[in-house]
């Protein structure tokens, strides 16, 4: 099978990036990471990408006079690298409508809740404060709405009575590290169609 070319966009820790890296190394995903972009100099995820020998770009948004100009340079880097899929892995920048339309159904994101519950920042704390008994994580295609695109895969996590935002986040993160590689594997290797909001994969068997 042809390897799909991935760009990873991150801003911080990069644990999802590393889970994806591990899955590719273990040949569980028919893909290769051809570019890692960070909007933050010194982000731990970026440092790790450099150590691992990946092609990296730091495109610091603070050096730009507008969102559009920053995004333009990110798009140029992605286009130059010849990327099939863009993987948002803790990338803390909103993408404009132009960006998401250009790469429709080719940008993936992971969010630490069962969407459409608790979009936006601090999803784990929102879940705890709302008192839900089950939360989890969602991998979805990115559209112009915040955390709003068609859902590829979800994994649930039970909330415990003694959970704090930290303990709940840690258990959700374990599931993220399973969900994200699995979702990318499916998108790379199983034919699918998007009908309205539904992502329908052909039977794998
Ligand atoms: C994860 O919780 C992810 O769901 C959210 O940002 C966090 C990124 O963590 N979008 P990491 O940088 O992958 O460790």
Coordinates of N, CA and C and ligand atoms in Angstrom, one line a residue:
X1 N 0.8 -1.2 0.0 CA 0.0 0.0 0.0 C 0.9 1.3 0.0
X2 N 0.4 2.2 -0.8 CA 1.2 3.5 -0.8 C 1.2 4.2 0.5
X3 N 2.4 4.6 1.0 CA 2.4 5.4 2.2 C 1.8 6.8 2.1
X4 N 1.0 7.1 3.0 CA 0.4 8.5 3.0 C 1.4 9.4 3.7
X5 N 1.5 10.7 3.2 CA 2.4 11.6 3.7 C 1.7 12.6 4.7
X6 N 2.2 12.5 6.0 CA 1.6 13.3 7.1 C 2.4 14.5 7.5
X7 N 1.7 15.6 7.7 CA 2.3 16.7 8.4 C 1.6 16.8 9.8
X8 N 2.5 16.9 10.8 CA 2.0 17.1 12.2 C 2.1 18.5 12.6
X9 N 1.0 19.1 13.1 CA 1.1 20.5 13.6 C 0.9 20.4 15.1
X10 N 1.8 21.0 15.9 CA 1.7 21.0 17.3 C 2.2 22.3 18.0
X11 N 1.8 22.4 19.2 CA 2.2 23.6 20.0 C 2.9 23.3 21.3
X12 N 2.8 22.0 21.8 CA 3.2 21.8 23.1 C 3.9 20.5 23.4
X13 N 3.4 19.7 24.3 CA 4.0 18.5 24.8 C 4.2 17.4 23.7
X14 N 3.3 17.2 22.8 CA 3.5 16.3 21.7 C 3.4 14.8 22.0
X15 N 2.6 14.5 23.0 CA 2.5 13.0 23.3 C 1.7 12.3 22.3
X16 N 0.7 13.0 21.7 CA 0.0 12.3 20.6 C 0.8 12.2 19.4
X17 N 1.7 13.2 19.1 CA 2.6 13.0 18.0 C 3.5 11.8 18.2
X18 N 4.0 11.6 19.4 CA 4.8 10.4 19.7 C 4.1 9.1 19.6
X19 N 2.8 9.1 20.0 CA 2.0 7.9 19.9 C 1.9 7.5 18.4
X20 N 1.7 8.6 17.5 CA 1.6 8.3 16.1 C 2.9 7.9 15.5
X21 N 4.0 8.5 15.9 CA 5.3 8.1 15.5 C 5.5 6.6 15.9
X22 N 5.2 6.2 17.1 CA 5.4 4.8 17.5 C 4.6 3.9 16.7
X23 N 3.4 4.3 16.4 CA 2.5 3.4 15.6 C 3.0 3.2 14.1
X24 N 3.6 4.3 13.6 CA 4.2 4.2 12.3 C 5.4 3.3 12.3
X25 N 6.3 3.5 13.3 CA 7.5 2.7 13.4 C 7.1 1.2 13.5
X26 N 6.0 0.9 14.3 CA 5.6 -0.4 14.4 C 4.8 -1.0 13.2
X27 N 4.8 -0.1 12.2 CA 4.1 -0.5 10.9 C 2.6 -0.7 11.1
X28 N 2.1 0.0 12.0 CA 0.6 -0.2 12.2 C -0.1 0.8 11.3
X29 N 0.6 1.9 10.8 CA -0.1 2.9 10.0 C 0.7 2.9 8.7
X30 N 0.1 2.8 7.5 CA 0.9 2.9 6.3 C 1.1 4.4 5.9
X31 N 1.9 5.0 6.7 CA 2.2 6.5 6.5 C 3.6 6.8 6.9
X32 N 4.0 8.0 6.5 CA 5.2 8.6 7.0 C 5.0 10.1 7.4
X33 N 5.7 10.5 8.4 CA 5.6 11.9 8.8 C 6.7 12.6 8.0
X34 N 6.3 13.5 7.2 CA 7.2 14.2 6.3 C 7.5 15.6 6.8
X35 N 6.8 16.1 7.8 CA 7.0 17.5 8.3 C 6.3 17.6 9.7
X36 N 7.0 18.3 10.6 CA 6.5 18.6 11.9 C 6.6 20.2 12.0
X37 N 5.4 20.8 12.2 CA 5.4 22.3 12.3 C 4.9 22.6 13.7
X38 N 5.7 23.6 14.3 CA 5.3 24.1 15.6 C 5.1 25.6 15.5
X39 N 4.1 26.1 16.2 CA 4.1 27.6 16.2 C 4.8 28.1 17.5
X40 N 5.4 27.2 18.3 CA 6.1 27.6 19.5 C 7.5 27.1 19.4
X41 N 8.4 28.0 19.5 CA 9.9 27.7 19.6 C 10.1 27.0 20.9
X42 N 10.8 25.8 20.9 CA 11.1 25.2 22.2 C 9.9 24.3 22.7
X43 N 8.9 24.1 21.9 CA 7.8 23.2 22.4 C 8.4 21.8 22.5
X44 N 8.1 21.1 23.7 CA 8.7 19.8 23.9 C 8.5 18.8 22.7
X45 N 7.3 18.9 22.1 CA 7.0 18.0 20.9 C 8.0 18.3 19.7
X46 N 8.3 19.6 19.6 CA 9.2 20.0 18.5 C 10.6 19.5 18.8
X47 N 11.0 19.7 20.0 CA 12.4 19.2 20.4 C 12.5 17.7 20.1
X48 N 11.5 17.0 20.5 CA 11.5 15.5 20.3 C 11.5 15.2 18.8
X49 N 10.8 16.0 18.0 CA 10.8 15.7 16.5 C 12.2 16.0 16.0
X50 N 12.9 17.0 16.5 CA 14.2 17.3 16.0 C 15.1 16.1 16.4
X51 N 15.0 15.6 17.6 CA 15.9 14.5 18.1 C 15.6 13.3 17.2
X52 N 14.4 13.1 16.8 CA 14.0 11.9 16.0 C 14.4 12.0 14.6
X53 N 14.9 13.2 14.2 CA 15.4 13.4 12.9 C 14.4 13.8 11.8
X54 N 13.2 14.3 12.3 CA 12.2 14.7 11.4 C 12.5 16.1 10.8
X55 N 12.0 16.3 9.6 CA 12.0 17.7 9.0 C 11.1 18.5 9.9
X56 N 11.6 19.6 10.4 CA 10.7 20.5 11.3 C 10.7 21.9 10.8
X57 N 9.7 22.6 11.1 CA 9.6 24.1 10.9 C 9.0 24.7 12.1
X58 N 9.6 25.8 12.6 CA 9.0 26.6 13.7 C 8.5 27.8 13.0
X59 N 7.2 28.0 13.0 CA 6.6 29.2 12.4 C 5.8 29.9 13.5
X60 N 6.5 30.8 14.2 CA 6.0 31.5 15.4 C 5.0 32.5 15.1
X61 N 3.8 32.3 15.5 CA 2.7 33.3 15.1 C 3.0 34.7 15.6
X62 N 3.8 34.8 16.7 CA 4.0 36.1 17.3 C 4.8 37.0 16.3
X63 N 5.5 36.4 15.4 CA 6.3 37.2 14.5 C 5.5 37.8 13.3
X64 N 4.2 37.6 13.3 CA 3.3 38.0 12.1 C 2.4 39.1 12.5
X65 N 2.0 39.9 11.5 CA 1.1 41.0 11.9 C -0.4 40.5 11.8
X66 N -0.6 39.4 11.1 CA -2.0 38.9 11.1 C -2.1 37.4 11.1
X67 N -3.2 36.9 11.5 CA -3.5 35.4 11.5 C -3.3 34.9 10.1
X68 N -3.8 35.6 9.1 CA -3.7 35.1 7.7 C -2.3 35.0 7.2
X69 N -1.4 35.9 7.6 CA 0.0 35.9 7.1 C 0.7 34.7 7.7
X70 N 0.4 34.4 9.0 CA 1.0 33.3 9.7 C 0.6 32.0 9.0
X71 N -0.7 31.9 8.8 CA -1.3 30.7 8.2 C -0.8 30.5 6.8
X72 N -0.6 31.6 6.1 CA -0.1 31.5 4.7 C 1.2 30.7 4.7
X73 N 2.1 31.1 5.7 CA 3.4 30.4 5.7 C 3.3 29.0 6.1
X74 N 2.4 28.6 7.0 CA 2.1 27.2 7.4 C 1.7 26.5 6.1
X75 N 0.8 27.1 5.4 CA 0.3 26.4 4.2 C 1.4 26.2 3.1
X76 N 2.3 27.2 3.0 CA 3.4 27.0 2.0 C 4.3 25.9 2.4
X77 N 4.6 25.8 3.7 CA 5.4 24.7 4.2 C 4.8 23.3 3.9
X78 N 3.5 23.3 4.2 CA 2.7 22.0 4.0 C 2.7 21.6 2.5
X79 N 2.5 22.6 1.6 CA 2.4 22.4 0.2 C 3.8 21.9 -0.3
X80 N 4.8 22.6 0.2 CA 6.2 22.3 -0.3 C 6.5 20.8 0.1
X81 N 6.0 20.4 1.2 CA 6.4 19.0 1.7 C 5.5 18.0 1.0
X82 N 4.5 18.4 0.2 CA 3.7 17.4 -0.5 C 3.0 16.5 0.4
X83 N 2.0 17.1 1.2 CA 1.4 16.4 2.3 C 0.0 15.8 1.9
X84 N -0.3 14.6 2.3 CA -1.7 14.1 2.1 C -2.6 14.4 3.2
X85 N -2.2 14.3 4.4 CA -3.0 14.5 5.6 C -2.3 15.5 6.6
X86 N -3.1 16.4 7.2 CA -2.6 17.3 8.2 C -3.1 16.8 9.5
X87 N -2.2 16.5 10.5 CA -2.6 16.0 11.8 C -2.4 17.0 12.8
X88 N -3.5 17.6 13.4 CA -3.4 18.5 14.5 C -3.2 17.8 15.8
X89 N -2.1 18.0 16.5 CA -1.8 17.3 17.7 C -1.4 18.3 18.8
X90 N -2.5 18.8 19.4 CA -2.3 19.9 20.4 C -1.8 21.1 19.7
X91 N -2.4 21.5 18.6 CA -2.0 22.7 17.9 C -3.0 23.8 18.3
X92 N -2.5 24.8 19.0 CA -3.4 25.7 19.7 C -3.7 26.9 18.9
X93 N -3.9 26.7 17.6 CA -4.3 27.9 16.7 C -5.5 27.5 16.0
X94 N -6.5 28.4 15.9 CA -7.7 28.2 15.1 C -7.3 28.3 13.6
X95 N -7.9 27.4 12.8 CA -7.6 27.5 11.3 C -8.7 28.3 10.7
X96 N -8.4 29.1 9.7 CA -9.4 29.9 9.0 C -10.2 29.0 8.1
X97 N -11.3 29.5 7.6 CA -12.2 28.8 6.7 C -11.5 28.5 5.4
X98 N -10.7 29.4 4.9 CA -9.9 29.2 3.7 C -9.0 27.9 3.8
X99 N -8.3 27.8 5.0 CA -7.4 26.7 5.2 C -8.2 25.4 5.2
X100 N -9.3 25.3 6.0 CA -10.0 24.1 6.2 C -10.7 23.7 4.9
X101 N -11.1 24.6 4.1 CA -11.8 24.3 2.8 C -10.7 23.8 1.8
X102 N -9.6 24.4 1.8 CA -8.5 23.9 0.9 C -8.1 22.5 1.2
X103 N -8.2 22.1 2.4 CA -7.8 20.7 2.8 C -9.0 19.9 3.3
X104 N -10.1 20.1 2.7 CA -11.4 19.4 3.2 C -11.2 17.9 3.4
X105 N -11.6 17.4 4.5 CA -11.5 16.0 4.8 C -10.0 15.5 4.8
X106 N -9.1 16.4 4.9 CA -7.7 16.0 5.0 C -7.0 16.5 6.2
X107 N -7.7 17.2 7.1 CA -7.2 17.7 8.4 C -7.9 16.9 9.5
X108 N -7.1 16.3 10.4 CA -7.6 15.6 11.5 C -7.2 16.3 12.8
X109 N -8.1 16.2 13.8 CA -7.8 16.7 15.1 C -8.3 15.7 16.2
X110 N -7.7 15.8 17.4 CA -8.2 15.0 18.5 C -8.6 16.0 19.6
X111 N -9.7 15.7 20.2 CA -10.3 16.5 21.3 C -10.6 15.7 22.5
X112 N -10.2 16.2 23.7 CA -10.4 15.3 24.9 C -11.8 15.4 25.5
X113 N -12.8 15.1 24.7 CA -14.2 14.9 25.2 C -14.9 14.1 24.1
X114 N -16.1 13.7 24.5 CA -17.0 13.0 23.5 C -17.8 14.1 22.9
X115 N -17.3 14.6 21.7 CA -18.0 15.7 21.0 C -19.4 15.2 20.6
X116 N -20.4 16.1 20.6 CA -20.3 17.5 20.7 C -20.3 18.1 22.1
X117 N -20.2 17.2 23.1 CA -20.1 17.8 24.4 C -18.7 18.4 24.6
X118 N -18.7 19.5 25.3 CA -17.5 20.2 25.8 C -16.4 20.5 24.8
X119 N -16.8 21.3 23.7 CA -15.8 21.8 22.8 C -15.0 22.9 23.5
X120 N -13.9 23.3 22.8 CA -13.1 24.4 23.3 C -12.1 23.9 24.4
X121 N -11.5 24.9 25.1 CA -10.5 24.7 26.0 C -11.0 24.0 27.3
X122 N -10.1 23.3 28.0 CA -10.4 22.7 29.3 C -11.6 21.7 29.3
X123 N -11.6 20.9 28.2 CA -12.7 20.0 28.1 C -12.9 19.0 29.2
X124 N -11.7 18.6 29.8 CA -11.8 17.6 30.9 C -12.4 18.2 32.1
X125 N -12.0 19.5 32.4 CA -12.6 20.2 33.5 C -14.1 20.5 33.3
X126 N -14.4 20.8 32.1 CA -15.8 21.1 31.8 C -16.7 19.8 32.1
X127 N -16.1 18.7 31.7 CA -16.8 17.4 31.9 C -17.0 17.1 33.4
X128 N -15.9 17.4 34.1 CA -16.0 17.1 35.6 C -17.0 18.1 36.2
X129 N -17.0 19.3 35.9 CA -17.9 20.3 36.5 C -19.3 20.0 36.1
X130 N -19.5 19.5 34.9 CA -20.9 19.2 34.5 C -21.5 18.0 35.2
X131 N -20.6 17.1 35.7 CA -21.0 16.0 36.4 C -21.3 14.8 35.5
X132 N -20.8 14.7 34.3 CA -21.0 13.6 33.5 C -20.3 12.3 34.1
X133 N -20.9 11.2 33.8 CA -20.3 9.9 34.3 C -19.4 9.3 33.3
X134 N -19.5 9.7 32.1 CA -18.7 9.2 31.0 C -18.2 10.3 30.1
X135 N -17.0 10.3 29.8 CA -16.4 11.3 28.8 C -15.5 10.5 28.0
X136 N -14.5 11.2 27.4 CA -13.6 10.4 26.5 C -12.8 11.3 25.5
X137 N -12.6 10.8 24.3 CA -11.9 11.6 23.3 C -12.5 11.3 22.0
X138 N -12.3 12.3 21.1 CA -12.9 12.2 19.7 C -11.8 12.6 18.7
X139 N -11.7 11.8 17.7 CA -10.9 12.2 16.5 C -11.9 12.6 15.4
X140 N -11.7 13.7 14.8 CA -12.6 14.2 13.8 C -11.9 15.0 12.7
X141 N -12.6 15.1 11.6 CA -12.1 15.9 10.5 C -12.4 17.4 10.9
X142 N -11.5 18.3 10.5 CA -11.6 19.7 10.9 C -12.4 20.5 9.8
X143 N -13.4 21.1 10.3 CA -14.1 22.1 9.4 C -14.0 23.5 10.1
X144 N -14.8 24.5 9.6 CA -14.6 25.8 10.1 C -15.1 26.0 11.5
X145 N -15.9 25.1 12.0 CA -16.5 25.3 13.3 C -15.5 24.7 14.4
X146 N -15.4 25.3 15.5 CA -14.5 24.9 16.5 C -14.9 23.5 17.0
X147 N -13.9 22.5 16.9 CA -14.2 21.1 17.3 C -15.5 20.6 16.7
X148 N -15.8 21.0 15.5 CA -17.1 20.7 15.0 C -17.2 19.7 13.8
X149 N -16.2 19.2 13.2 CA -16.3 18.5 12.0 C -16.7 17.0 12.1
X150 N -16.9 16.3 11.0 CA -17.4 14.9 11.1 C -16.5 14.0 11.9
X151 N -17.1 13.1 12.7 CA -16.4 12.3 13.7 C -15.9 11.0 13.0
X152 N -14.6 10.7 13.3 CA -14.0 9.5 12.7 C -14.0 8.4 13.8
X153 N -13.7 8.7 15.0 CA -13.6 7.7 16.0 C -13.7 8.3 17.4
X154 N -14.4 7.6 18.3 CA -14.4 8.1 19.7 C -14.1 6.9 20.7
X155 N -13.5 7.2 21.8 CA -13.3 6.2 22.9 C -13.8 6.9 24.2
X156 N -14.5 6.1 25.0 CA -15.0 6.6 26.2 C -14.2 6.3 27.4
X157 N -14.3 7.1 28.4 CA -13.6 7.0 29.7 C -14.6 7.3 30.8
X158 N -14.7 6.4 31.8 CA -15.7 6.6 32.9 C -15.0 7.7 33.9
X159 N -15.9 8.5 34.4 CA -15.4 9.5 35.4 C -15.6 8.9 36.8
X160 N -14.6 9.0 37.6 CA -14.6 8.4 38.9 C -15.0 9.5 39.9
X161 N -15.6 9.1 41.0 CA -16.0 10.1 42.0 C -14.9 10.9 42.6
X162 N -13.7 10.3 42.7 CA -12.6 11.1 43.2 C -11.7 11.7 42.2
X163 N -12.2 11.8 40.9 CA -11.3 12.4 39.9 C -11.1 13.9 40.1
X164 N -9.9 14.3 39.7 CA -9.6 15.7 39.6 C -9.4 15.9 38.1
X165 N -9.3 17.2 37.7 CA -9.1 17.5 36.2 C -7.8 16.7 35.8
X166 N -6.8 16.7 36.6 CA -5.6 16.1 36.3 C -5.7 14.5 36.1
X167 N -6.3 13.9 37.1 CA -6.4 12.4 37.0 C -7.3 12.0 35.8
X168 N -8.4 12.8 35.6 CA -9.3 12.5 34.4 C -8.5 12.7 33.1
X169 N -7.8 13.8 33.0 CA -7.1 14.1 31.8 C -6.1 13.0 31.5
X170 N -5.4 12.5 32.5 CA -4.4 11.4 32.3 C -5.1 10.2 31.8
X171 N -6.2 9.8 32.3 CA -6.9 8.6 31.7 C -7.4 8.8 30.3
X172 N -7.9 10.0 30.1 CA -8.3 10.3 28.7 C -7.2 10.3 27.7
X173 N -6.0 10.8 28.2 CA -4.8 10.9 27.3 C -4.4 9.4 26.9
X174 N -4.5 8.5 27.9 CA -4.2 7.1 27.5 C -5.0 6.6 26.3
X175 N -6.3 7.0 26.4 CA -7.2 6.6 25.3 C -6.9 7.4 24.0
X176 N -6.5 8.6 24.1 CA -6.1 9.4 23.0 C -5.0 8.7 22.2
X177 N -4.0 8.2 23.0 CA -2.9 7.6 22.3 C -3.2 6.3 21.6
X178 N -4.4 5.7 21.9 CA -4.9 4.6 21.2 C -5.8 5.1 20.0
X179 N -6.6 6.0 20.3 CA -7.6 6.5 19.3 C -7.0 7.2 18.1
X180 N -5.9 8.0 18.3 CA -5.4 8.8 17.2 C -4.7 7.9 16.2
X181 N -3.8 7.1 16.6 CA -3.2 6.2 15.6 C -4.2 5.3 14.9
X182 N -5.2 4.8 15.6 CA -6.2 4.0 15.0 C -7.0 4.8 14.0
X183 N -7.4 6.0 14.3 CA -8.2 6.8 13.4 C -7.3 7.1 12.1
X184 N -6.1 7.4 12.3 CA -5.2 7.7 11.1 C -5.0 6.4 10.3
X185 N -4.9 5.3 11.0 CA -4.7 4.0 10.2 C -6.0 3.8 9.3
X186 N -7.1 4.1 9.9 CA -8.3 3.8 9.1 C -8.4 4.8 7.9
X187 N -8.2 6.1 8.2 CA -8.3 7.1 7.1 C -7.3 6.8 6.0
X188 N -6.1 6.3 6.4 CA -5.0 6.0 5.4 C -5.3 4.7 4.7
X189 N -6.0 3.7 5.3 CA -6.0 2.4 4.6 C -7.4 1.8 4.4
X190 N -8.5 2.5 4.9 CA -9.8 1.9 4.6 C -10.6 3.0 3.8
X191 N -11.2 2.6 2.7 CA -11.9 3.6 1.9 C -13.1 4.1 2.7
X192 N -13.4 5.3 2.6 CA -14.5 5.9 3.4 C -15.2 7.0 2.6
X193 N -16.4 7.3 3.0 CA -17.1 8.5 2.4 C -17.7 9.3 3.6
X194 N -17.8 10.6 3.3 CA -18.4 11.5 4.3 C -19.8 11.9 3.8
X195 N -20.8 11.4 4.6 CA -22.2 11.8 4.2 C -22.8 12.7 5.3
X196 N -22.9 14.0 4.9 CA -23.3 15.0 5.9 C -22.3 15.0 7.0
X197 N -22.7 14.7 8.2 CA -21.7 14.7 9.3 C -21.2 13.3 9.6
X198 N -21.6 12.3 8.8 CA -21.2 10.9 9.1 C -20.0 10.4 8.3
X199 N -19.0 9.9 8.9 CA -17.9 9.3 8.2 C -18.2 7.8 8.2
X200 N -18.3 7.2 7.0 CA -18.7 5.8 6.8 C -17.5 5.1 6.2
X201 N -16.9 4.1 6.9 CA -15.8 3.3 6.4 C -16.4 2.1 5.8
X202 N -15.8 1.7 4.7 CA -16.2 0.4 4.1 C -15.8 -0.7 5.0
X203 N -16.5 -1.8 4.9 CA -16.2 -3.0 5.8 C -14.7 -3.4 5.6
X204 N -14.0 -3.5 6.6 CA -12.6 -3.9 6.5 C -12.3 -5.3 6.1
X205 N -13.3 -6.2 6.4 CA -13.1 -7.6 6.1 C -13.3 -8.0 4.7
Ligands
LIG1 C1 -4.5 16.6 24.0 O1 -5.3 16.5 25.2 C2 -5.5 16.8 22.9 O2 -6.7 16.1 23.0 C3 -5.7 18.2 22.8 O3 -4.5 18.8 23.2 C4 -3.7 17.9 24.0 C5 -2.4 17.7 23.3 O4 -1.5 16.9 24.1 N1 -6.1 18.6 21.5 P1 -0.1 16.4 23.4 O5 0.6 17.7 23.0 O6 -0.4 15.5 22.3 O7 0.6 15.7 24.5

